[in-house]
Amino acid sequence: MCAAELTEAPGQVTGRQLHFVIVGAGLGGLTAAIALRRAGQRVTVLEQSQLAREHGAAIGVPPNANGLLHHLGIDPAAAGAVELKLVTGYDKSGGSVARPDMSTLGRGWQHPYLLARRVDLHSQLKSAATSRDGVGTPVDLRTNSRVVTVDPEAATVTLVDGRSIAADVVIGADGVHSVTRRALTAVTPYPSGKSAYRFLLRRSDALRDPIVRATLNHEGEFVFWFDSDRRVVLYPTRNNEIWNLVCIHPDRQWDEEEDVWNKSGLLEDLLSAYDGFDECALALMRLADETTLKIWRLMDMDPVPAWCSQRLTLLGDAAHPFLPYQGQGGAQAMEDAVSLGILFPVGVDCSEIVPRLLLYQECRKARAEKVQELTRIAGDDTVSPTDEKLTTITTIQQYICNYDERENSRKQLLQWMKAREAI
């Protein structure tokens, strides 16, 4: 039974309010919480952790996501996110292979491409969701709340301690190893064949090395070294003071019991994986602090047949986990989130929950899966970083970034409402 209630508190959007329970307080889950809060809905977010650990050092905020965040009142640049101003590519040996003109690369972008420290962006989202200031009812964020089962028909979740929480809508935003997904499908993620080391360096420390200083001397510069089956990516974050490095390479065998998401890495193994690479890239790797060096297996997944069942739907990696080659994992989750906020304004009747969730799937599923496939193409192994390959990657980037999910969802909602009126 629908638990909709009338909201009348000052500063709130008044009308019949639905209760959304979001499982997972990652970037996608919190963005959805903000979008639904601003739409006038009541939101509870359940997070299994204490939000005390950082998973993922930095993250790209491409134009298709940056515009959505600004619409929600969030400016990543205010928390130190750096604008992408230059892209420089090298082959394995350090030979220059790419320096695209940013005025050409960014043609059609409505917003800057930003490079953020993940924990900074997460803190902004958490504050916007839970603050007493702003539009709508503050989000009820509950940590140490691990969900173990979901009932899509009743829109109820059960926690590990046996407690149940009822809602009008449940949104599964619980990541690549989603529990909520199990209520919809037997599809599960699988290893992509690649793993990645990640670590952070202070820019000022790294520039003490003369080889590094001679190669990397531009602010806002995104740099990559490109071999047939492995890559090194470097980009600045937090006011150009921190460099984020990601080193993608062929996978190795893992023991099943190993934590392959946030496993500690060995500097010796990192250097061995990139033996023969450009000396600048190796110099950066040697500066890595082994106590914070992490390695994770890159997971992929076949399309989920349906994102929705009754009053349950999926969002972000729970529905469509991304490989990192186009920096779209977080961005696509944010597109999902904003779509839900548009499709569920305050006042929506309980009888419209199921059809509107199906409309959300229609708005988002084809787009997310196409971006997934384009990301795989961008990440395919190649004999060498040819002009053709780099042109393909640039074309993919243009298609992905020149997109506005607000416009798409609004258009599809209007068409849906007109079609219903005509019945």
mmCIF file of C-alpha atoms in Angstrom, residues 92-93 199 201 209 211-212 216 225 232 245 247 267-288:
data_model
loop_
_atom_site.group_PDB
_atom_site.id
_atom_site.type_symbol
_atom_site.label_atom_id
_atom_site.label_comp_id
_atom_site.label_asym_id
_atom_site.label_seq_id
_atom_site.Cartn_x
_atom_site.Cartn_y
_atom_site.Cartn_z
ATOM 1 C CA LYS A 92 55.162 3.016 -24.419
ATOM 2 C CA SER A 93 58.606 4.454 -25.168
ATOM 3 C CA PHE A 199 47.700 5.773 -6.338
ATOM 4 C CA LEU A 201 51.133 11.704 -5.697
ATOM 5 C CA ASP A 209 62.344 14.510 -10.281
ATOM 6 C CA ILE A 211 62.606 13.624 -15.782
ATOM 7 C CA VAL A 212 59.079 14.219 -14.517
ATOM 8 C CA LEU A 216 54.800 17.173 -17.117
ATOM 9 C CA TRP A 225 51.001 6.290 -21.997
ATOM 10 C CA VAL A 232 49.100 4.526 -17.660
ATOM 11 C CA LEU A 245 47.497 7.697 -11.468
ATOM 12 C CA CYS A 247 47.785 1.808 -14.400
ATOM 13 C CA LEU A 267 55.385 -1.728 -5.818
ATOM 14 C CA GLU A 268 57.593 -4.514 -7.148
ATOM 15 C CA ASP A 269 54.645 -6.020 -9.045
ATOM 16 C CA LEU A 270 53.625 -2.612 -10.416
ATOM 17 C CA LEU A 271 57.099 -1.911 -11.803
ATOM 18 C CA SER A 272 57.342 -5.429 -13.223
ATOM 19 C CA ALA A 273 54.035 -5.003 -15.075
ATOM 20 C CA TYR A 274 55.411 -1.907 -16.816
ATOM 21 C CA ASP A 275 58.961 -3.042 -17.480
ATOM 22 C CA GLY A 276 60.286 -1.248 -20.567
ATOM 23 C CA PHE A 277 57.909 1.715 -20.312
ATOM 24 C CA ASP A 278 58.947 5.349 -20.692
ATOM 25 C CA GLU A 279 61.269 6.474 -17.907
ATOM 26 C CA CYS A 280 58.924 9.305 -16.899
ATOM 27 C CA ALA A 281 56.070 6.864 -16.265
ATOM 28 C CA LEU A 282 58.388 4.564 -14.308
ATOM 29 C CA ALA A 283 59.734 7.487 -12.265
ATOM 30 C CA LEU A 284 56.178 8.298 -11.215
ATOM 31 C CA MET A 285 55.514 4.679 -10.250
ATOM 32 C CA ARG A 286 58.646 4.555 -8.094
ATOM 33 C CA LEU A 287 57.249 7.467 -6.076
ATOM 34 C CA ALA A 288 54.115 5.504 -5.114
#
